[in-house]
Amino acid sequence: MEIVKSLNELRNARQNLPAPLGLVPTMGFLHPGHLSLVRRARAECAAVAVSIFVNPTQFGPQEDLAAYPRDLEKDLALLQVAGVDLVWLPTNEVMYPAGYQTWVDVESVTQTLEGARRPGHFRGVATVVAKLFNGVQPHKAYFGQKDAQQAVVIRQMARDLNFPLEIVICPLIRETDGLAMSSRNTYLNPEQRQAATVLSRALRAAKAAYEAGDRVAENLRQVMIAEIEGESLAHLQYVSVAHPDTLEELNMLEDDALFSMAVYVGQTRLIDNFLLQAGRWQVGERINERA
Ligand code: AMP
């Protein structure tokens, strides 16, 4: 496994890798969710590159950039075991050198949900991912359904900017009690960790209401709200039942829908989603359900 930092080192290492090359972009503090993306890339590609970069431009001024968990040594050990060929650890100076002034702005799909609550977030995400694509030049890039809107934004960007690669979206990996795996779960104390299961419980309740025949989006949102309000340590930011491509809120459910939410548990902001697509629910995979 080769570990590189500068663009020159990256280009040299890239040249020696067989095609197709798969890229898994991450912010590190790796967990089984990230590793599921690596495993998928390993299965589909001749070579696998992983980037680890805590991208400052996707954090708002009041967000957790300074506190974001980091454990590079452990991450590298996990990636080595996972059979990764190349790890790129760009520095802030490599990504945003002095005088930096070019940004990627994806328009309407960044206006709702996370984008509405985290101004500038997707500008930072789209910009850094474009730079990661240009640096690594992968044939395929792997992202998680955990960040449902991010997946939509990246797909849109890749299409609009003619990036010559395939975007692969992988299932959301959950803890055995249903909590979506996230580097940020480490912020939760044991009581909050218990309360954090309310997100997946709320999504399951909405799915059950849908399966009982309710097609009124507002009713399904209310089911999720009631569940979250029943958890005293949780504080709802938003719930949504939206079209999975346009991310606009639905009135009536016809076929596809993205059920999503952001909830604070203490100071920790958690997100989760279920996707209903082509008559099938994508609710993710619990870690003990995996091989
Ligand atoms: P992050 O390090 O949080 O920026 O995540 C890097 C990539 O891993 C993104 O594509 C995420 O969507 C994906 N990811 C994070 N958590 C999970 C999870 N629990 N299941 C699947 N993918 C995930």
mmCIF file of C-alpha atoms and ligand atoms in Angstrom:
data_model
loop_
_atom_site.group_PDB
_atom_site.id
_atom_site.type_symbol
_atom_site.label_atom_id
_atom_site.label_comp_id
_atom_site.label_asym_id
_atom_site.label_seq_id
_atom_site.Cartn_x
_atom_site.Cartn_y
_atom_site.Cartn_z
ATOM 1 C CA MET A 1 0.000 0.000 0.000
ATOM 2 C CA GLU A 2 1.517 3.291 -1.118
ATOM 3 C CA ILE A 3 0.813 6.449 0.901
ATOM 4 C CA VAL A 4 1.187 9.787 -0.865
ATOM 5 C CA LYS A 5 0.586 13.447 -0.042
ATOM 6 C CA SER A 6 1.657 15.765 -2.859
ATOM 7 C CA LEU A 7 0.123 15.863 -6.359
ATOM 8 C CA ASN A 8 3.442 14.801 -7.861
ATOM 9 C CA GLU A 9 3.686 11.737 -5.648
ATOM 10 C CA LEU A 10 0.049 10.966 -6.443
ATOM 11 C CA ARG A 11 0.577 11.203 -10.209
ATOM 12 C CA ASN A 12 3.632 8.949 -10.082
ATOM 13 C CA ALA A 13 1.848 6.331 -7.971
ATOM 14 C CA ARG A 14 -1.286 6.552 -10.133
ATOM 15 C CA GLN A 15 0.680 5.705 -13.281
ATOM 16 C CA ASN A 16 1.736 2.332 -11.918
ATOM 17 C CA LEU A 17 -1.768 1.149 -11.017
ATOM 18 C CA PRO A 18 -3.753 -1.210 -13.252
ATOM 19 C CA ALA A 19 -7.164 -0.212 -14.628
ATOM 20 C CA PRO A 20 -9.911 0.071 -13.668
ATOM 21 C CA LEU A 21 -9.076 2.199 -10.649
ATOM 22 C CA GLY A 22 -11.704 2.740 -7.937
ATOM 23 C CA LEU A 23 -11.627 5.736 -5.568
ATOM 24 C CA VAL A 24 -13.218 5.889 -2.112
ATOM 25 C CA PRO A 25 -13.163 9.473 -0.787
ATOM 26 C CA THR A 26 -13.341 9.751 3.031
ATOM 27 C CA MET A 27 -12.694 12.113 5.903
ATOM 28 C CA GLY A 28 -11.056 9.306 7.908
ATOM 29 C CA PHE A 29 -11.881 7.858 11.354
ATOM 30 C CA LEU A 30 -12.909 4.833 9.360
ATOM 31 C CA HIS A 31 -15.687 2.451 10.406
ATOM 32 C CA PRO A 32 -17.386 -0.536 8.732
ATOM 33 C CA GLY A 33 -19.509 1.842 6.603
ATOM 34 C CA HIS A 34 -16.389 3.218 4.934
ATOM 35 C CA LEU A 35 -14.873 -0.250 4.695
ATOM 36 C CA SER A 36 -17.967 -1.544 2.883
ATOM 37 C CA LEU A 37 -17.213 0.999 0.136
ATOM 38 C CA VAL A 38 -13.595 -0.180 -0.001
ATOM 39 C CA ARG A 39 -14.743 -3.801 -0.211
ATOM 40 C CA ARG A 40 -17.097 -2.976 -3.095
ATOM 41 C CA ALA A 41 -14.321 -1.108 -4.917
ATOM 42 C CA ARG A 42 -11.950 -4.025 -4.298
ATOM 43 C CA ALA A 43 -14.492 -6.431 -5.836
ATOM 44 C CA GLU A 44 -15.121 -4.269 -8.917
ATOM 45 C CA CYS A 45 -11.735 -2.711 -9.685
ATOM 46 C CA ALA A 46 -8.173 -3.844 -10.403
ATOM 47 C CA ALA A 47 -6.796 -1.163 -8.066
ATOM 48 C CA VAL A 48 -8.297 0.783 -5.160
ATOM 49 C CA ALA A 49 -7.367 4.264 -3.963
ATOM 50 C CA VAL A 50 -8.704 5.848 -0.761
ATOM 51 C CA SER A 51 -8.399 9.526 0.086
ATOM 52 C CA ILE A 52 -8.482 10.801 3.656
ATOM 53 C CA PHE A 53 -9.019 14.543 3.946
ATOM 54 C CA VAL A 54 -11.055 16.444 6.521
ATOM 55 C CA ASN A 55 -12.230 19.078 4.080
ATOM 56 C CA PRO A 56 -12.462 22.435 5.879
ATOM 57 C CA THR A 57 -14.623 24.074 3.197
ATOM 58 C CA GLN A 58 -17.596 21.783 3.814
ATOM 59 C CA PHE A 59 -17.843 22.735 7.509
ATOM 60 C CA GLY A 60 -19.812 25.822 8.564
ATOM 61 C CA PRO A 61 -18.196 28.291 10.999
ATOM 62 C CA GLN A 62 -20.268 26.895 13.901
ATOM 63 C CA GLU A 63 -19.650 23.245 12.955
ATOM 64 C CA ASP A 64 -17.269 20.604 14.283
ATOM 65 C CA LEU A 65 -14.177 20.945 12.050
ATOM 66 C CA ALA A 66 -11.729 21.289 14.967
ATOM 67 C CA ALA A 67 -13.381 18.493 16.958
ATOM 68 C CA TYR A 68 -13.827 16.105 14.016
ATOM 69 C CA PRO A 69 -12.347 12.748 15.127
ATOM 70 C CA ARG A 70 -9.060 11.654 13.591
ATOM 71 C CA ASP A 71 -6.995 8.453 13.936
ATOM 72 C CA LEU A 72 -4.686 8.184 10.950
ATOM 73 C CA GLU A 73 -2.633 5.279 12.277
ATOM 74 C CA LYS A 74 -5.693 3.089 12.801
ATOM 75 C CA ASP A 75 -7.182 4.157 9.443
ATOM 76 C CA LEU A 76 -4.014 3.138 7.594
ATOM 77 C CA ALA A 77 -3.947 -0.226 9.373
ATOM 78 C CA LEU A 78 -7.577 -0.880 8.369
ATOM 79 C CA LEU A 79 -6.915 0.112 4.755
ATOM 80 C CA GLN A 80 -3.845 -2.103 4.595
ATOM 81 C CA VAL A 81 -5.879 -5.102 5.764
ATOM 82 C CA ALA A 82 -8.640 -4.200 3.281
ATOM 83 C CA GLY A 83 -6.167 -4.524 0.412
ATOM 84 C CA VAL A 84 -6.028 -0.875 -0.663
ATOM 85 C CA ASP A 85 -3.297 -0.005 -3.185
ATOM 86 C CA LEU A 86 -2.997 3.743 -2.752
ATOM 87 C CA VAL A 87 -3.864 6.178 0.040
ATOM 88 C CA TRP A 88 -3.863 9.904 -0.723
ATOM 89 C CA LEU A 89 -3.550 12.218 2.271
ATOM 90 C CA PRO A 90 -3.727 15.664 0.725
ATOM 91 C CA THR A 91 -2.835 18.575 2.990
ATOM 92 C CA ASN A 92 -4.805 21.830 3.157
ATOM 93 C CA GLU A 93 -1.958 23.427 1.174
ATOM 94 C CA VAL A 94 -2.336 20.852 -1.619
ATOM 95 C CA MET A 95 -6.116 21.304 -1.807
ATOM 96 C CA TYR A 96 -6.458 25.015 -1.084
ATOM 97 C CA PRO A 97 -3.145 26.769 -1.745
ATOM 98 C CA ALA A 98 -2.856 30.482 -0.995
ATOM 99 C CA GLY A 99 -4.911 32.474 -3.498
ATOM 100 C CA TYR A 100 -7.385 29.638 -4.125
ATOM 101 C CA GLN A 101 -10.560 30.963 -5.797
ATOM 102 C CA THR A 102 -12.400 28.296 -7.829
ATOM 103 C CA TRP A 103 -15.582 26.604 -6.595
ATOM 104 C CA VAL A 104 -18.075 24.058 -7.870
ATOM 105 C CA ASP A 105 -21.669 25.111 -7.229
ATOM 106 C CA VAL A 106 -24.378 22.556 -7.967
ATOM 107 C CA GLU A 107 -27.683 24.419 -8.115
ATOM 108 C CA SER A 108 -31.181 23.171 -7.305
ATOM 109 C CA VAL A 109 -30.436 19.816 -5.621
ATOM 110 C CA THR A 110 -28.313 21.616 -3.016
ATOM 111 C CA GLN A 111 -31.093 24.025 -2.018
ATOM 112 C CA THR A 112 -33.148 21.677 0.189
ATOM 113 C CA LEU A 113 -32.581 19.287 3.138
ATOM 114 C CA GLU A 114 -28.926 19.369 4.287
ATOM 115 C CA GLY A 115 -28.088 22.187 1.876
ATOM 116 C CA ALA A 116 -30.780 24.425 3.362
ATOM 117 C CA ARG A 117 -29.481 23.872 6.921
ATOM 118 C CA ARG A 118 -25.761 23.854 6.130
ATOM 119 C CA PRO A 119 -25.108 26.860 3.863
ATOM 120 C CA GLY A 120 -22.009 26.327 1.727
ATOM 121 C CA HIS A 121 -21.691 22.662 2.705
ATOM 122 C CA PHE A 122 -22.301 21.228 -0.759
ATOM 123 C CA ARG A 123 -20.153 23.881 -2.421
ATOM 124 C CA GLY A 124 -17.302 22.565 -0.283
ATOM 125 C CA VAL A 125 -18.221 18.931 -0.966
ATOM 126 C CA ALA A 126 -18.602 19.352 -4.748
ATOM 127 C CA THR A 127 -15.370 21.333 -4.979
ATOM 128 C CA VAL A 128 -13.278 18.872 -2.986
ATOM 129 C CA VAL A 129 -14.737 15.845 -4.787
ATOM 130 C CA ALA A 130 -14.017 17.458 -8.172
ATOM 131 C CA LYS A 131 -10.428 18.004 -7.023
ATOM 132 C CA LEU A 132 -10.161 14.415 -5.758
ATOM 133 C CA PHE A 133 -11.464 13.166 -9.119
ATOM 134 C CA ASN A 134 -8.974 15.344 -11.014
ATOM 135 C CA GLY A 135 -6.111 14.212 -8.797
ATOM 136 C CA VAL A 136 -6.790 10.476 -8.766
ATOM 137 C CA GLN A 137 -8.578 10.169 -12.135
ATOM 138 C CA PRO A 138 -10.464 7.024 -11.104
ATOM 139 C CA HIS A 139 -12.679 4.972 -13.408
ATOM 140 C CA LYS A 140 -15.209 4.486 -10.615
ATOM 141 C CA ALA A 141 -15.872 6.411 -7.406
ATOM 142 C CA TYR A 142 -17.710 4.971 -4.402
ATOM 143 C CA PHE A 143 -20.040 6.883 -2.064
ATOM 144 C CA GLY A 144 -22.462 5.817 0.674
ATOM 145 C CA GLN A 145 -26.257 6.104 0.735
ATOM 146 C CA LYS A 146 -25.745 7.353 4.317
ATOM 147 C CA ASP A 147 -25.303 10.807 2.762
ATOM 148 C CA ALA A 148 -28.269 10.573 0.408
ATOM 149 C CA GLN A 149 -28.254 14.187 -0.775
ATOM 150 C CA GLN A 150 -24.481 14.107 -1.262
ATOM 151 C CA ALA A 151 -24.942 11.125 -3.579
ATOM 152 C CA VAL A 152 -27.451 13.123 -5.657
ATOM 153 C CA VAL A 153 -25.181 16.177 -5.739
ATOM 154 C CA ILE A 154 -22.090 14.207 -6.783
ATOM 155 C CA ARG A 155 -23.983 12.365 -9.515
ATOM 156 C CA GLN A 156 -25.280 15.694 -10.826
ATOM 157 C CA MET A 157 -21.814 17.263 -10.726
ATOM 158 C CA ALA A 158 -20.164 14.319 -12.489
ATOM 159 C CA ARG A 159 -22.805 14.485 -15.223
ATOM 160 C CA ASP A 160 -22.710 18.269 -15.605
ATOM 161 C CA LEU A 161 -18.898 18.524 -15.676
ATOM 162 C CA ASN A 162 -18.392 15.450 -17.906
ATOM 163 C CA PHE A 163 -16.208 13.579 -15.431
ATOM 164 C CA PRO A 164 -15.318 10.376 -17.287
ATOM 165 C CA LEU A 165 -16.137 8.018 -14.443
ATOM 166 C CA GLU A 166 -18.926 5.967 -12.916
ATOM 167 C CA ILE A 167 -20.437 6.948 -9.553
ATOM 168 C CA VAL A 168 -21.372 3.917 -7.413
ATOM 169 C CA ILE A 169 -23.684 4.412 -4.428
ATOM 170 C CA CYS A 170 -23.345 1.716 -1.722
ATOM 171 C CA PRO A 171 -25.858 0.678 0.982
ATOM 172 C CA LEU A 172 -26.035 2.457 4.333
ATOM 173 C CA ILE A 173 -24.318 0.362 7.012
ATOM 174 C CA ARG A 174 -25.956 0.337 10.472
ATOM 175 C CA GLU A 175 -25.022 -0.789 13.958
ATOM 176 C CA THR A 176 -26.904 -3.870 15.167
ATOM 177 C CA ASP A 177 -29.490 -1.641 16.917
ATOM 178 C CA GLY A 178 -30.175 0.278 13.694
ATOM 179 C CA LEU A 179 -28.075 3.415 14.276
ATOM 180 C CA ALA A 180 -26.478 4.545 11.014
ATOM 181 C CA MET A 181 -22.700 4.247 11.362
ATOM 182 C CA SER A 182 -20.964 7.612 11.420
ATOM 183 C CA SER A 183 -17.623 8.968 12.572
ATOM 184 C CA ARG A 184 -19.691 11.479 14.580
ATOM 185 C CA ASN A 185 -21.300 8.716 16.700
ATOM 186 C CA THR A 186 -18.137 8.877 18.780
ATOM 187 C CA TYR A 187 -19.395 12.209 20.224
ATOM 188 C CA LEU A 188 -22.350 10.437 21.922
ATOM 189 C CA ASN A 189 -22.244 9.472 25.597
ATOM 190 C CA PRO A 190 -23.874 6.106 26.486
ATOM 191 C CA GLU A 191 -27.268 7.654 27.233
ATOM 192 C CA GLN A 192 -27.226 9.674 24.005
ATOM 193 C CA ARG A 193 -26.013 6.638 22.068
ATOM 194 C CA GLN A 194 -29.115 4.798 23.245
ATOM 195 C CA ALA A 195 -31.374 7.739 22.324
ATOM 196 C CA ALA A 196 -29.782 7.964 18.863
ATOM 197 C CA THR A 197 -31.647 4.847 17.754
ATOM 198 C CA VAL A 198 -34.700 7.132 17.483
ATOM 199 C CA LEU A 199 -33.747 8.126 13.919
ATOM 200 C CA SER A 200 -33.991 4.608 12.495
ATOM 201 C CA ARG A 201 -37.025 3.897 14.701
ATOM 202 C CA ALA A 202 -38.792 6.928 13.197
ATOM 203 C CA LEU A 203 -37.930 5.815 9.679
ATOM 204 C CA ARG A 204 -39.216 2.316 10.427
ATOM 205 C CA ALA A 205 -42.466 3.769 11.776
ATOM 206 C CA ALA A 206 -42.968 5.784 8.586
ATOM 207 C CA LYS A 207 -42.220 2.705 6.472
ATOM 208 C CA ALA A 208 -44.810 0.743 8.491
ATOM 209 C CA ALA A 209 -47.412 3.486 7.930
ATOM 210 C CA TYR A 210 -46.644 3.418 4.198
ATOM 211 C CA GLU A 211 -46.972 -0.354 4.164
ATOM 212 C CA ALA A 212 -50.315 -0.038 5.956
ATOM 213 C CA GLY A 213 -51.482 2.010 2.970
ATOM 214 C CA ASP A 214 -50.804 5.655 3.876
ATOM 215 C CA ARG A 215 -49.651 7.577 0.782
ATOM 216 C CA VAL A 216 -50.017 11.120 2.170
ATOM 217 C CA ALA A 217 -46.495 12.477 2.586
ATOM 218 C CA GLU A 218 -47.476 14.831 5.407
ATOM 219 C CA ASN A 219 -48.954 11.941 7.404
ATOM 220 C CA LEU A 220 -45.687 10.033 7.003
ATOM 221 C CA ARG A 221 -43.693 13.082 8.115
ATOM 222 C CA GLN A 222 -45.954 13.365 11.174
ATOM 223 C CA VAL A 223 -45.315 9.716 12.049
ATOM 224 C CA MET A 224 -41.568 10.433 12.095
ATOM 225 C CA ILE A 225 -42.004 13.679 14.055
ATOM 226 C CA ALA A 226 -44.112 11.923 16.722
ATOM 227 C CA GLU A 227 -41.473 9.241 17.163
ATOM 228 C CA ILE A 228 -38.672 11.772 17.557
ATOM 229 C CA GLU A 229 -40.669 13.945 19.927
ATOM 230 C CA GLY A 230 -41.114 10.837 22.093
ATOM 231 C CA GLU A 231 -37.351 10.756 22.749
ATOM 232 C CA SER A 232 -36.473 13.392 25.332
ATOM 233 C CA LEU A 233 -32.768 13.593 24.421
ATOM 234 C CA ALA A 234 -33.515 14.139 20.726
ATOM 235 C CA HIS A 235 -34.203 17.484 19.078
ATOM 236 C CA LEU A 236 -35.603 17.401 15.555
ATOM 237 C CA GLN A 237 -34.096 19.637 12.882
ATOM 238 C CA TYR A 238 -36.113 18.372 9.915
ATOM 239 C CA VAL A 239 -37.938 15.391 8.511
ATOM 240 C CA SER A 240 -38.558 15.023 4.795
ATOM 241 C CA VAL A 241 -40.406 12.847 2.347
ATOM 242 C CA ALA A 242 -39.005 14.009 -0.970
ATOM 243 C CA HIS A 243 -38.509 12.933 -4.552
ATOM 244 C CA PRO A 244 -35.169 11.057 -4.600
ATOM 245 C CA ASP A 245 -33.882 12.823 -7.734
ATOM 246 C CA THR A 246 -35.164 16.395 -7.413
ATOM 247 C CA LEU A 247 -35.219 16.321 -3.568
ATOM 248 C CA GLU A 248 -38.429 18.373 -3.640
ATOM 249 C CA GLU A 249 -40.997 17.597 -0.934
ATOM 250 C CA LEU A 250 -43.807 15.295 -2.045
ATOM 251 C CA ASN A 251 -47.530 15.680 -1.425
ATOM 252 C CA MET A 252 -48.662 12.174 -2.362
ATOM 253 C CA LEU A 253 -46.398 9.173 -2.759
ATOM 254 C CA GLU A 254 -46.671 7.627 -6.185
ATOM 255 C CA ASP A 255 -43.559 5.547 -6.645
ATOM 256 C CA ASP A 256 -40.114 6.704 -5.501
ATOM 257 C CA ALA A 257 -39.461 8.637 -2.279
ATOM 258 C CA LEU A 258 -36.530 9.523 -0.034
ATOM 259 C CA PHE A 259 -37.439 9.566 3.663
ATOM 260 C CA SER A 260 -34.763 11.547 5.523
ATOM 261 C CA MET A 261 -34.107 13.546 8.656
ATOM 262 C CA ALA A 262 -31.571 15.424 10.736
ATOM 263 C CA VAL A 263 -31.823 15.175 14.515
ATOM 264 C CA TYR A 264 -29.674 16.608 17.291
ATOM 265 C CA VAL A 265 -28.879 14.284 20.171
ATOM 266 C CA GLY A 266 -27.198 16.648 22.611
ATOM 267 C CA GLN A 267 -24.813 18.729 20.492
ATOM 268 C CA THR A 268 -24.373 15.938 17.948
ATOM 269 C CA ARG A 269 -26.176 16.316 14.647
ATOM 270 C CA LEU A 270 -27.177 12.954 13.151
ATOM 271 C CA ILE A 271 -28.741 12.154 9.765
ATOM 272 C CA ASP A 272 -30.459 9.054 8.449
ATOM 273 C CA ASN A 273 -32.646 7.967 5.545
ATOM 274 C CA PHE A 274 -34.645 5.185 3.921
ATOM 275 C CA LEU A 275 -35.083 5.128 0.146
ATOM 276 C CA LEU A 276 -38.154 3.737 -1.595
ATOM 277 C CA GLN A 277 -37.204 3.059 -5.196
ATOM 278 C CA ALA A 278 -38.965 1.032 -7.877
ATOM 279 C CA GLY A 279 -41.280 -0.454 -5.254
ATOM 280 C CA ARG A 280 -38.398 -1.616 -3.037
ATOM 281 C CA TRP A 281 -37.157 -0.226 0.260
ATOM 282 C CA GLN A 282 -33.453 0.445 0.687
ATOM 283 C CA VAL A 283 -33.078 0.665 4.447
ATOM 284 C CA GLY A 284 -29.394 -0.251 4.642
ATOM 285 C CA GLU A 285 -27.695 -3.244 6.202
ATOM 286 C CA ARG A 286 -27.084 -3.964 9.867
ATOM 287 C CA ILE A 287 -23.510 -4.857 10.529
ATOM 288 C CA ASN A 288 -24.391 -8.336 11.863
ATOM 289 C CA GLU A 289 -26.297 -9.089 8.659
ATOM 290 C CA ARG A 290 -23.078 -8.887 6.674
ATOM 291 C CA ALA A 291 -20.872 -11.805 5.732
HETATM 292 P P1 AMP B 1 -17.158 10.583 5.478
HETATM 293 O O1 AMP B 1 -15.824 10.099 5.932
HETATM 294 O O2 AMP B 1 -18.168 10.694 6.566
HETATM 295 O O3 AMP B 1 -17.062 11.812 4.594
HETATM 296 O O4 AMP B 1 -17.729 9.440 4.535
HETATM 297 C C1 AMP B 1 -17.003 8.986 3.427
HETATM 298 C C2 AMP B 1 -17.896 8.126 2.574
HETATM 299 O O5 AMP B 1 -18.364 7.017 3.353
HETATM 300 C C3 AMP B 1 -19.154 8.867 2.087
HETATM 301 O O6 AMP B 1 -19.435 8.459 0.751
HETATM 302 C C4 AMP B 1 -20.209 8.395 3.039
HETATM 303 O O7 AMP B 1 -21.510 8.438 2.495
HETATM 304 C C5 AMP B 1 -19.768 6.968 3.285
HETATM 305 N N1 AMP B 1 -20.316 6.497 4.545
HETATM 306 C C6 AMP B 1 -20.211 7.065 5.770
HETATM 307 N N2 AMP B 1 -20.920 6.370 6.684
HETATM 308 C C7 AMP B 1 -21.496 5.345 6.017
HETATM 309 C C8 AMP B 1 -22.361 4.276 6.396
HETATM 310 N N3 AMP B 1 -22.786 4.125 7.647
HETATM 311 N N4 AMP B 1 -22.758 3.404 5.447
HETATM 312 C C9 AMP B 1 -22.348 3.548 4.160
HETATM 313 N N5 AMP B 1 -21.532 4.535 3.741
HETATM 314 C C10 AMP B 1 -21.113 5.412 4.652
#
